[in-house]
Amino acid sequence: MSAEKFKSKKGFILASIGAAVGLGNALRFPGLCAKYGGGTFLFIYFVALIVLGIPLLNAEIALGRKLKGAAPTCMSALTSRRPKLGAAVGWTSCLNSLFTAVIYAGLAGWIISMIITIVPLSSAAPSLSRTQISQYFFQTTLNAAYDGGIHGISYIVAPCIIVAWVFMYFCLRGGAGTLAKAAKFTVAIPILLLVFMAARGLMYSNSAQALSALFTPDFSHLAEPELWITALGQVFFSLSVVVGIMPAYGSYLPEGTNIFTCSLIIAAADFLVSVLASTVLFTTLYGCGLQSEISPSGIVTAFVIYPAAITMLFGANTALNAAVGVLFYSSLAMMAVQSAVSMLEAFLSPFAAARQKPKKSYALKICLIGGAISLIFATTAAPVIVDISDRFINFYNVLLLGIVECVLIALSKKSGVLVEEINKFTKKLKMPHRLFDFSVKFASPLILTSLCVIEVISVANVGFSYPPWLLFAFGIGASLTVFIVGACLSGLFAPENNATIFRGQVLTL
């Protein structure tokens, strides 16, 4: 049973928005809009958010509150006849989030180092070429080598990664209350900064052209299957579902809270921040004459495109450019740290509960071990390692886990109970049972499976450009480790009691 609780509905909403709104919203989403026809991508994404994202988000929160436990408890309860199978899925989701948190901590270190380097970079910008500015982080700060070899470590990035882990530790050790308090800053401040930068972007003479490119649908893209799959798949990654976060947060939810209304607020915030970030990127890059360089890669956007744009933001006023750059990268760092904390919480919560010990006793150990591992993202091989590990851990694994979770919910035949839990404290606005069944049982697993098939075909045709040993060490090997250790944890921590809860009085139809 979960002893922790958010003190209020507001705390839960803020923490959940902090988990959902991350670097993908600020950096990747705008690039996808540019690639797939602006308003066309926005419209399909919005519809998918309603039809696919919100039902699954509700399901995970409802499971967490109903069972008073995190993903292993919830998944084992869905497979009451074979609880260890469901527990393995739950533990794998949590462990996958732990691995992803290590990657995000490395990226947070990169971003924090940009807070430091954007000041001298802005000052020196008038005497540098645009290429030198764009490549400054990878060539000068990180000294990146793309052969995968570790030829050194960045003495700027390494301390920044440690700083990120220190912040993450203090967010973790205080439990649900600290998560909610931290989210007040890590949600509000980035949004305020994005509003400021959007206002600056709208002052450019060609801002109307930028907004037209963002919001006007380009229907010629509708015939592209990749557009549909990408927009639909982005919903799952953006809302932080199927990664063990929302069941844990749901278990901290105060009784009497309207789950459906909360989920609508979380989804709306996620979408609006994505649109706001897209407005910032489009208006800024159009205003700086960099519109042709918009990229669907979040890494390229953050460390190649934005540095060039920021150093041009207020023309020759290098001091103002530097100040805005510091604020902008501080906001990105908050997003990265909040996302990483949420992922760590997804693992720490059930692990501490299974060991029947306070979370504080494990928070420091996990942060020390995770911090030591993530220092690899301060080495010359970091860009290659990030690309490989993020693709396998944060893409392939999430797709597979999403498919399995939806299938477990469908086979459990407990959708009616979940909808009842979702609507338990609602008055007028309720989750439609038919929409829930269609989304979670059919549409979601179909979309995720299609995304898997398309990716397999793409890899078969194009392949990987990295050496096999790198792919195994940081891709296939890391991915398999998540599943193997997840299965071992399910055997180590017997889930029989959880299955009994689901079978018995708690979820009786």
Short mmCIF file of C-alpha atoms in Angstrom, two decimals:
data_model
loop_
_atom_site.label_atom_id
_atom_site.label_comp_id
_atom_site.label_asym_id
_atom_site.label_seq_id
_atom_site.Cartn_x
_atom_site.Cartn_y
_atom_site.Cartn_z
CA MET A 1 0.00 0.00 0.00
CA SER A 2 1.23 3.46 -0.83
CA ALA A 3 1.74 5.64 2.24
CA GLU A 4 2.57 8.72 0.19
CA LYS A 5 -0.02 11.14 -1.09
CA PHE A 6 -0.09 14.36 -3.03
CA LYS A 7 -1.52 16.96 -0.67
CA SER A 8 -3.95 18.21 -3.29
CA LYS A 9 -5.28 17.68 -6.78
CA LYS A 10 -3.23 20.68 -7.88
CA GLY A 11 -0.02 18.99 -6.72
CA PHE A 12 -0.86 15.86 -8.69
CA ILE A 13 -1.66 17.86 -11.83
CA LEU A 14 1.56 19.90 -11.61
CA ALA A 15 3.71 16.81 -11.06
CA SER A 16 1.99 14.98 -13.93
CA ILE A 17 2.39 17.95 -16.27
CA GLY A 18 6.05 18.09 -15.27
CA ALA A 19 6.39 14.41 -16.19
CA ALA A 20 4.57 14.83 -19.51
CA VAL A 21 5.97 18.17 -20.65
CA GLY A 22 9.63 17.66 -21.47
CA LEU A 23 12.32 18.10 -24.07
CA GLY A 24 10.20 16.34 -26.69
CA ASN A 25 7.57 19.08 -26.45
CA ALA A 26 10.09 21.92 -26.61
CA LEU A 27 12.48 20.52 -29.19
CA ARG A 28 11.19 17.53 -31.19
CA PHE A 29 7.52 18.45 -31.63
CA PRO A 30 8.20 21.73 -33.53
CA GLY A 31 10.51 19.92 -35.93
CA LEU A 32 7.86 17.30 -36.65
CA CYS A 33 5.39 20.10 -37.41
CA ALA A 34 7.84 21.52 -39.94
CA LYS A 35 8.49 18.14 -41.51
CA TYR A 36 4.86 17.05 -41.81
CA GLY A 37 2.95 20.05 -43.03
CA GLY A 38 2.45 22.26 -39.97
CA GLY A 39 -1.29 22.40 -39.32
CA THR A 40 -1.77 18.94 -40.79
CA PHE A 41 0.48 17.40 -38.15
CA LEU A 42 -1.10 19.52 -35.40
CA PHE A 43 -4.62 18.43 -36.33
CA ILE A 44 -3.81 14.72 -36.52
CA TYR A 45 -1.87 14.93 -33.26
CA PHE A 46 -4.75 16.70 -31.51
CA VAL A 47 -7.28 14.09 -32.64
CA ALA A 48 -4.91 11.28 -31.60
CA LEU A 49 -4.45 12.93 -28.21
CA ILE A 50 -8.19 12.73 -27.60
CA VAL A 51 -8.83 9.30 -29.10
CA LEU A 52 -5.65 7.48 -28.02
CA GLY A 53 -3.69 9.41 -25.43
CA ILE A 54 -6.33 10.49 -22.95
CA PRO A 55 -7.97 7.04 -22.51
CA LEU A 56 -4.63 5.33 -21.84
CA LEU A 57 -3.54 8.14 -19.51
CA ASN A 58 -6.79 7.69 -17.57
CA ALA A 59 -6.33 3.93 -17.44
CA GLU A 60 -2.88 4.18 -15.87
CA ILE A 61 -3.90 6.77 -13.29
CA ALA A 62 -7.03 4.77 -12.41
CA LEU A 63 -5.03 1.56 -12.00
CA GLY A 64 -2.55 3.29 -9.70
CA ARG A 65 -5.26 4.79 -7.49
CA LYS A 66 -7.43 1.65 -7.41
CA LEU A 67 -4.59 -0.68 -6.48
CA LYS A 68 -2.57 1.84 -4.41
CA GLY A 69 0.57 0.72 -6.19
CA ALA A 70 2.95 1.36 -9.06
CA ALA A 71 3.31 -0.42 -12.42
CA PRO A 72 4.39 -3.89 -11.11
CA THR A 73 1.35 -3.99 -8.80
CA CYS A 74 -1.00 -2.82 -11.55
CA MET A 75 0.29 -5.11 -14.29
CA SER A 76 0.39 -8.20 -12.06
CA ALA A 77 -3.21 -7.50 -11.09
CA LEU A 78 -4.22 -7.43 -14.75
CA THR A 79 -2.86 -10.97 -15.14
CA SER A 80 -4.39 -12.45 -12.00
CA ARG A 81 -3.91 -16.05 -13.19
CA ARG A 82 -0.23 -15.46 -13.95
CA PRO A 83 0.71 -12.50 -11.75
CA LYS A 84 4.45 -12.87 -12.29
CA LEU A 85 3.98 -12.29 -16.03
CA GLY A 86 2.22 -8.99 -15.44
CA ALA A 87 4.71 -8.04 -12.73
CA ALA A 88 7.56 -8.66 -15.20
CA VAL A 89 5.96 -6.21 -17.62
CA GLY A 90 5.54 -3.66 -14.84
CA TRP A 91 9.09 -4.02 -13.56
CA THR A 92 10.43 -3.80 -17.10
CA SER A 93 8.56 -0.54 -17.65
CA CYS A 94 9.98 0.87 -14.43
CA LEU A 95 13.49 -0.31 -15.19
CA ASN A 96 13.25 1.13 -18.69
CA SER A 97 12.38 4.49 -17.14
CA LEU A 98 15.41 4.18 -14.87
CA PHE A 99 17.66 3.68 -17.90
CA THR A 100 15.95 6.57 -19.69
CA ALA A 101 16.51 8.80 -16.65
CA VAL A 102 20.25 8.15 -16.93
CA ILE A 103 20.14 9.29 -20.56
CA TYR A 104 18.08 12.36 -19.66
CA ALA A 105 20.51 13.23 -16.88
CA GLY A 106 23.30 13.20 -19.45
CA LEU A 107 21.28 15.51 -21.69
CA ALA A 108 20.51 17.73 -18.70
CA GLY A 109 24.27 18.01 -18.17
CA TRP A 110 24.67 19.06 -21.81
CA ILE A 111 21.99 21.70 -21.37
CA ILE A 112 23.46 23.02 -18.11
CA SER A 113 26.83 23.35 -19.84
CA MET A 114 25.09 25.45 -22.49
CA ILE A 115 23.93 27.81 -19.72
CA ILE A 116 27.60 28.41 -19.01
CA THR A 117 28.93 28.54 -22.57
CA ILE A 118 26.15 30.59 -24.19
CA VAL A 119 27.51 33.76 -22.52
CA PRO A 120 31.03 33.69 -24.05
CA LEU A 121 29.55 32.29 -27.27
CA SER A 122 27.15 35.24 -27.56
CA SER A 123 29.98 37.69 -26.87
CA ALA A 124 32.21 36.13 -29.51
CA ALA A 125 29.40 35.61 -32.04
CA PRO A 126 30.11 38.75 -34.14
CA SER A 127 33.56 37.40 -34.99
CA LEU A 128 32.44 33.80 -35.62
CA SER A 129 30.80 32.18 -38.64
CA ARG A 130 27.37 30.64 -38.29
CA THR A 131 28.91 27.19 -38.71
CA GLN A 132 31.34 27.84 -35.88
CA ILE A 133 28.47 28.93 -33.63
CA SER A 134 26.30 25.94 -34.56
CA GLN A 135 29.09 23.45 -33.99
CA TYR A 136 30.45 25.13 -30.87
CA PHE A 137 28.92 22.69 -28.38
CA PHE A 138 29.91 19.47 -30.13
CA GLN A 139 33.31 20.60 -31.39
CA THR A 140 34.51 22.82 -28.56
CA THR A 141 32.55 21.99 -25.39
CA LEU A 142 32.16 18.24 -25.86
CA ASN A 143 34.98 17.67 -28.38
CA ALA A 144 32.83 14.95 -29.90
CA ALA A 145 34.20 12.06 -31.95
CA TYR A 146 31.74 10.14 -34.10
CA ASP A 147 33.72 6.89 -34.32
CA GLY A 148 32.34 5.79 -30.96
CA GLY A 149 35.73 5.83 -29.31
CA ILE A 150 36.30 7.46 -25.93
CA HIS A 151 39.26 9.78 -26.44
CA GLY A 152 38.65 12.08 -23.49
CA ILE A 153 36.09 13.71 -21.25
CA SER A 154 34.69 17.23 -21.19
CA TYR A 155 35.60 18.96 -17.95
CA ILE A 156 32.72 21.37 -18.50
CA VAL A 157 29.99 18.79 -19.16
CA ALA A 158 31.02 16.26 -16.47
CA PRO A 159 30.46 18.61 -13.49
CA CYS A 160 27.20 19.76 -15.08
CA ILE A 161 25.93 16.17 -15.16
CA ILE A 162 26.78 15.85 -11.47
CA VAL A 163 24.88 19.07 -10.76
CA ALA A 164 21.85 17.62 -12.56
CA TRP A 165 21.96 14.51 -10.35
CA VAL A 166 22.22 16.63 -7.19
CA PHE A 167 19.02 18.44 -8.14
CA MET A 168 17.36 15.13 -8.99
CA TYR A 169 18.32 13.67 -5.61
CA PHE A 170 16.76 16.52 -3.65
CA CYS A 171 13.58 16.23 -5.73
CA LEU A 172 13.39 12.48 -5.07
CA ARG A 173 14.20 12.27 -1.38
CA GLY A 174 11.18 14.27 -0.23
CA GLY A 175 8.58 12.02 -1.87
CA ALA A 176 5.33 13.10 -3.48
CA GLY A 177 5.25 16.46 -1.70
CA THR A 178 8.66 17.45 -3.05
CA LEU A 179 7.72 16.31 -6.54
CA ALA A 180 4.72 18.65 -6.49
CA LYS A 181 6.72 21.56 -5.05
CA ALA A 182 9.51 21.17 -7.60
CA ALA A 183 6.95 21.05 -10.42
CA LYS A 184 5.70 24.52 -9.45
CA PHE A 185 9.03 25.87 -10.70
CA THR A 186 9.94 23.35 -13.40
CA VAL A 187 6.56 23.80 -15.08
CA ALA A 188 5.79 27.48 -14.55
CA ILE A 189 9.22 28.99 -15.30
CA PRO A 190 9.78 27.23 -18.67
CA ILE A 191 6.27 28.19 -19.80
CA LEU A 192 6.87 31.84 -18.87
CA LEU A 193 10.16 31.82 -20.77
CA LEU A 194 8.50 30.27 -23.82
CA VAL A 195 5.82 32.98 -23.69
CA PHE A 196 8.54 35.65 -23.58
CA MET A 197 10.41 34.14 -26.52
CA ALA A 198 7.18 33.75 -28.46
CA ALA A 199 6.45 37.43 -27.88
CA ARG A 200 9.93 38.30 -29.17
CA GLY A 201 9.43 36.08 -32.21
CA LEU A 202 6.12 37.71 -33.04
CA MET A 203 7.89 41.07 -33.27
CA TYR A 204 9.80 39.99 -36.38
CA SER A 205 8.44 41.40 -39.62
CA ASN A 206 7.94 37.94 -41.11
CA SER A 207 6.23 36.43 -38.05
CA ALA A 208 2.97 36.11 -40.02
CA GLN A 209 4.80 33.95 -42.55
CA ALA A 210 6.15 31.81 -39.73
CA LEU A 211 2.72 31.35 -38.15
CA SER A 212 1.26 30.49 -41.55
CA ALA A 213 3.91 27.81 -42.02
CA LEU A 214 3.12 26.40 -38.59
CA PHE A 215 -0.67 26.47 -38.56
CA THR A 216 -1.75 26.26 -42.20
CA PRO A 217 -2.42 22.62 -43.14
CA ASP A 218 -0.47 21.19 -46.05
CA PHE A 219 -2.87 18.48 -47.20
CA SER A 220 -0.35 17.02 -49.63
CA HIS A 221 1.20 15.25 -46.62
CA LEU A 222 -2.01 13.38 -45.81
CA ALA A 223 -1.09 10.62 -48.25
CA GLU A 224 2.12 9.89 -46.32
CA PRO A 225 1.67 6.92 -43.94
CA GLU A 226 4.72 8.12 -42.02
CA LEU A 227 2.89 11.33 -41.05
CA TRP A 228 -0.02 9.42 -39.49
CA ILE A 229 2.14 6.94 -37.63
CA THR A 230 4.55 9.62 -36.38
CA ALA A 231 1.75 11.92 -35.16
CA LEU A 232 -0.09 9.05 -33.49
CA GLY A 233 3.07 7.61 -31.97
CA GLN A 234 4.17 11.01 -30.65
CA VAL A 235 1.09 11.03 -28.40
CA PHE A 236 2.35 8.02 -26.43
CA PHE A 237 5.85 9.43 -26.01
CA SER A 238 4.64 12.92 -25.13
CA LEU A 239 2.18 11.96 -22.36
CA SER A 240 4.68 9.72 -20.54
CA VAL A 241 2.34 6.73 -20.63
CA VAL A 242 3.46 3.05 -20.70
CA VAL A 243 6.68 3.95 -18.83
CA GLY A 244 5.50 3.36 -15.25
CA ILE A 245 5.18 7.01 -14.23
CA MET A 246 1.43 7.53 -14.22
CA PRO A 247 0.52 4.41 -12.18
CA ALA A 248 2.96 5.57 -9.49
CA TYR A 249 1.53 9.08 -9.51
CA GLY A 250 -1.98 7.65 -9.52
CA SER A 251 -1.17 5.72 -6.34
CA TYR A 252 -0.36 9.06 -4.66
CA LEU A 253 -3.66 10.59 -5.78
CA PRO A 254 -5.92 11.84 -2.96
CA GLU A 255 -9.23 10.04 -2.70
CA GLY A 256 -12.11 12.02 -4.12
CA THR A 257 -10.09 13.41 -7.03
CA ASN A 258 -11.77 13.53 -10.44
CA ILE A 259 -9.35 11.51 -12.59
CA PHE A 260 -11.00 12.34 -15.90
CA THR A 261 -10.87 16.11 -15.36
CA CYS A 262 -7.25 15.90 -14.20
CA SER A 263 -6.27 13.92 -17.29
CA LEU A 264 -7.92 16.49 -19.56
CA ILE A 265 -5.94 19.28 -17.89
CA ILE A 266 -2.68 17.31 -18.20
CA ALA A 267 -3.30 16.51 -21.88
CA ALA A 268 -4.35 20.10 -22.64
CA ALA A 269 -1.21 21.48 -20.96
CA ASP A 270 0.94 19.02 -22.88
CA PHE A 271 -0.60 20.08 -26.20
CA LEU A 272 -0.56 23.82 -25.50
CA VAL A 273 3.09 23.78 -24.42
CA SER A 274 3.96 21.89 -27.63
CA VAL A 275 2.14 24.53 -29.70
CA LEU A 276 3.80 27.34 -27.73
CA ALA A 277 7.25 25.80 -28.24
CA SER A 278 6.50 25.41 -31.95
CA THR A 279 5.48 29.07 -32.15
CA VAL A 280 8.77 30.03 -30.51
CA LEU A 281 10.86 27.93 -32.87
CA PHE A 282 9.08 28.97 -36.07
CA THR A 283 8.91 32.70 -35.36
CA THR A 284 12.48 32.82 -34.03
CA LEU A 285 14.05 30.89 -36.88
CA TYR A 286 12.04 32.72 -39.53
CA GLY A 287 13.01 36.02 -37.93
CA CYS A 288 16.69 35.05 -37.92
CA GLY A 289 16.58 33.68 -41.48
CA LEU A 290 17.19 30.11 -40.32
CA GLN A 291 13.83 28.61 -41.30
CA SER A 292 15.43 26.17 -43.73
CA GLU A 293 17.35 24.57 -40.86
CA ILE A 294 14.39 23.42 -38.76
CA SER A 295 15.06 19.80 -37.82
CA PRO A 296 12.90 16.97 -36.40
CA SER A 297 15.87 16.05 -34.20
CA GLY A 298 15.62 17.49 -30.71
CA ILE A 299 19.40 17.21 -30.25
CA VAL A 300 20.10 19.20 -33.41
CA THR A 301 17.49 21.80 -32.45
CA ALA A 302 18.87 22.31 -28.94
CA PHE A 303 22.60 22.28 -29.59
CA VAL A 304 23.00 23.31 -33.24
CA ILE A 305 20.05 25.45 -34.32
CA TYR A 306 19.09 27.34 -31.18
CA PRO A 307 22.64 28.56 -30.35
CA ALA A 308 22.84 30.21 -33.78
CA ALA A 309 19.38 31.75 -33.37
CA ILE A 310 19.97 33.00 -29.82
CA THR A 311 23.16 34.81 -30.78
CA MET A 312 21.11 36.69 -33.42
CA LEU A 313 17.98 37.22 -31.32
CA PHE A 314 18.53 40.91 -30.50
CA GLY A 315 21.00 41.71 -33.24
CA ALA A 316 24.27 43.26 -32.04
CA ASN A 317 23.12 43.42 -28.41
CA THR A 318 25.27 40.49 -27.29
CA ALA A 319 24.54 41.04 -23.58
CA LEU A 320 20.80 40.68 -24.11
CA ASN A 321 21.32 37.67 -26.37
CA ALA A 322 23.43 36.04 -23.65
CA ALA A 323 20.85 36.79 -20.95
CA VAL A 324 18.02 35.27 -22.99
CA GLY A 325 20.23 32.28 -23.79
CA VAL A 326 20.92 31.65 -20.11
CA LEU A 327 17.21 31.83 -19.30
CA PHE A 328 16.25 29.63 -22.25
CA TYR A 329 18.71 26.85 -21.44
CA SER A 330 17.84 27.10 -17.74
CA SER A 331 14.24 26.35 -18.71
CA LEU A 332 15.29 23.38 -20.84
CA ALA A 333 17.40 22.11 -17.94
CA MET A 334 14.36 22.28 -15.65
CA MET A 335 12.32 20.28 -18.15
CA ALA A 336 15.05 17.66 -18.48
CA VAL A 337 15.57 17.32 -14.73
CA GLN A 338 11.82 17.11 -14.01
CA SER A 339 11.38 14.41 -16.67
CA ALA A 340 14.34 12.44 -15.30
CA VAL A 341 13.01 12.72 -11.73
CA SER A 342 9.63 11.37 -12.85
CA MET A 343 11.32 8.41 -14.50
CA LEU A 344 13.42 7.69 -11.43
CA GLU A 345 10.27 7.88 -9.29
CA ALA A 346 8.63 5.26 -11.53
CA PHE A 347 11.33 2.78 -10.47
CA LEU A 348 12.10 3.98 -6.96
CA SER A 349 8.51 3.89 -5.73
CA PRO A 350 7.81 0.17 -6.37
CA PHE A 351 11.36 -0.89 -5.53
CA ALA A 352 11.30 0.73 -2.10
CA ALA A 353 7.78 -0.63 -1.49
CA ALA A 354 8.86 -4.15 -2.46
CA ARG A 355 11.85 -3.91 -0.13
CA GLN A 356 9.59 -2.43 2.56
CA LYS A 357 12.01 0.41 3.22
CA PRO A 358 11.74 4.21 2.92
CA LYS A 359 12.51 5.66 -0.47
CA LYS A 360 15.14 7.94 1.06
CA SER A 361 17.33 4.91 1.77
CA TYR A 362 17.54 4.13 -1.96
CA ALA A 363 17.35 7.61 -3.51
CA LEU A 364 20.97 8.45 -2.73
CA LYS A 365 22.27 5.06 -3.90
CA ILE A 366 20.40 5.25 -7.20
CA CYS A 367 21.58 8.81 -7.81
CA LEU A 368 25.20 7.92 -7.05
CA ILE A 369 25.18 4.89 -9.34
CA GLY A 370 23.19 6.67 -12.05
CA GLY A 371 25.47 9.70 -11.83
CA ALA A 372 28.58 7.57 -12.27
CA ILE A 373 27.10 5.80 -15.31
CA SER A 374 25.84 8.97 -16.96
CA LEU A 375 29.33 10.49 -16.93
CA ILE A 376 29.81 8.54 -20.14
CA PHE A 377 27.70 11.27 -21.73
CA ALA A 378 30.51 13.71 -20.97
CA THR A 379 32.98 11.79 -23.14
CA THR A 380 33.85 12.26 -26.78
CA ALA A 381 31.65 9.27 -27.66
CA ALA A 382 28.56 10.85 -26.07
CA PRO A 383 26.65 11.86 -29.25
CA VAL A 384 26.88 8.34 -30.65
CA ILE A 385 25.93 6.73 -27.33
CA VAL A 386 22.95 9.07 -26.89
CA ASP A 387 21.68 8.34 -30.39
CA ILE A 388 21.92 4.56 -29.97
CA SER A 389 20.69 4.26 -26.37
CA ASP A 390 17.82 6.70 -26.84
CA ARG A 391 16.59 4.85 -29.91
CA PHE A 392 16.62 1.43 -28.25
CA ILE A 393 15.62 2.35 -24.69
CA ASN A 394 13.31 5.30 -25.25
CA PHE A 395 11.80 4.21 -28.57
CA TYR A 396 11.92 0.49 -29.31
CA ASN A 397 11.40 -0.61 -25.71
CA VAL A 398 8.58 1.89 -25.14
CA LEU A 399 6.80 0.68 -28.27
CA LEU A 400 7.00 -2.96 -27.19
CA LEU A 401 5.94 -2.19 -23.62
CA GLY A 402 3.04 -0.08 -24.88
CA ILE A 403 1.74 -2.92 -27.03
CA VAL A 404 2.00 -5.42 -24.19
CA GLU A 405 0.31 -3.10 -21.68
CA CYS A 406 -2.66 -2.47 -23.99
CA VAL A 407 -3.00 -6.19 -24.66
CA LEU A 408 -2.96 -6.95 -20.93
CA ILE A 409 -5.72 -4.43 -20.29
CA ALA A 410 -7.75 -5.86 -23.16
CA LEU A 411 -7.33 -9.49 -22.06
CA SER A 412 -8.07 -8.70 -18.41
CA LYS A 413 -11.69 -7.87 -19.32
CA LYS A 414 -11.64 -5.22 -16.59
CA SER A 415 -12.18 -2.17 -18.77
CA GLY A 416 -15.58 -1.59 -17.20
CA VAL A 417 -13.99 -1.46 -13.75
CA LEU A 418 -11.36 1.00 -14.95
CA VAL A 419 -13.94 3.28 -16.55
CA GLU A 420 -15.92 3.14 -13.32
CA GLU A 421 -12.82 4.18 -11.38
CA ILE A 422 -12.11 6.99 -13.85
CA ASN A 423 -15.65 8.33 -13.54
CA LYS A 424 -15.94 7.65 -9.82
CA PHE A 425 -16.00 11.30 -8.72
CA THR A 426 -17.17 12.93 -11.93
CA LYS A 427 -20.45 14.80 -12.23
CA LYS A 428 -21.24 15.59 -15.85
CA LEU A 429 -18.06 15.12 -17.88
CA LYS A 430 -17.28 11.40 -18.05
CA MET A 431 -15.03 8.99 -19.95
CA PRO A 432 -17.20 7.21 -22.58
CA HIS A 433 -16.92 3.44 -22.12
CA ARG A 434 -17.00 2.74 -25.87
CA LEU A 435 -14.23 5.26 -26.58
CA PHE A 436 -12.11 3.72 -23.83
CA ASP A 437 -12.55 0.19 -25.19
CA PHE A 438 -11.89 1.24 -28.79
CA SER A 439 -8.78 3.20 -27.84
CA VAL A 440 -7.06 0.92 -25.35
CA LYS A 441 -8.11 -2.46 -26.73
CA PHE A 442 -7.87 -1.83 -30.48
CA ALA A 443 -6.54 1.50 -31.73
CA SER A 444 -3.55 1.92 -29.40
CA PRO A 445 -2.01 -1.55 -29.85
CA LEU A 446 -2.67 -1.33 -33.61
CA ILE A 447 -0.92 2.04 -33.93
CA LEU A 448 2.03 0.99 -31.79
CA THR A 449 2.40 -2.28 -33.71
CA SER A 450 2.28 -0.39 -37.02
CA LEU A 451 4.99 1.94 -35.77
CA CYS A 452 7.10 -1.10 -34.86
CA VAL A 453 6.62 -2.66 -38.30
CA ILE A 454 7.51 0.57 -40.10
CA GLU A 455 10.65 0.94 -38.01
CA VAL A 456 11.69 -2.68 -38.68
CA ILE A 457 11.24 -2.13 -42.42
CA SER A 458 13.22 1.11 -42.25
CA VAL A 459 16.08 -0.51 -40.34
CA ALA A 460 16.08 -3.48 -42.76
CA ASN A 461 16.37 -1.13 -45.74
CA VAL A 462 18.79 1.41 -44.33
CA GLY A 463 20.49 -0.34 -41.43
CA PHE A 464 22.63 1.32 -38.78
CA SER A 465 25.73 3.36 -39.52
CA TYR A 466 27.45 2.51 -36.23
CA PRO A 467 29.87 -0.38 -35.53
CA PRO A 468 28.22 -3.60 -34.29
CA TRP A 469 29.96 -3.46 -30.91
CA LEU A 470 28.49 -0.04 -30.21
CA LEU A 471 25.02 -1.18 -31.22
CA PHE A 472 25.27 -4.16 -28.91
CA ALA A 473 26.83 -2.35 -25.94
CA PHE A 474 24.50 0.64 -25.85
CA GLY A 475 21.55 -0.55 -27.92
CA ILE A 476 20.63 -4.22 -28.13
CA GLY A 477 22.54 -5.14 -24.98
CA ALA A 478 21.01 -2.35 -22.92
CA SER A 479 17.54 -3.15 -24.24
CA LEU A 480 17.84 -6.85 -23.41
CA THR A 481 19.21 -6.02 -19.97
CA VAL A 482 16.04 -4.08 -19.20
CA PHE A 483 13.81 -7.05 -20.06
CA ILE A 484 16.00 -9.66 -18.35
CA VAL A 485 16.39 -7.72 -15.11
CA GLY A 486 12.69 -6.83 -15.18
CA ALA A 487 11.84 -10.52 -15.33
CA CYS A 488 14.27 -11.26 -12.49
CA LEU A 489 12.72 -8.57 -10.29
CA SER A 490 9.27 -10.06 -10.85
CA GLY A 491 10.55 -13.36 -9.52
CA LEU A 492 12.38 -11.75 -6.62
CA PHE A 493 9.37 -9.76 -5.42
CA ALA A 494 6.38 -12.11 -5.43
CA PRO A 495 3.24 -10.39 -6.78
CA GLU A 496 0.63 -12.86 -5.57
CA ASN A 497 -0.90 -10.44 -3.07
CA ASN A 498 -1.39 -7.82 -5.77
CA ALA A 499 -3.24 -10.30 -7.97
CA THR A 500 -5.50 -11.20 -5.07
CA ILE A 501 -6.39 -7.54 -4.60
CA PHE A 502 -7.45 -7.26 -8.24
CA ARG A 503 -9.36 -10.54 -8.13
CA GLY A 504 -11.06 -9.82 -4.88
CA GLN A 505 -13.02 -7.03 -3.35
CA VAL A 506 -11.06 -4.09 -4.75
CA LEU A 507 -11.93 -4.61 -8.41
CA THR A 508 -15.00 -6.76 -8.19
CA LEU A 509 -17.37 -6.08 -11.07
#
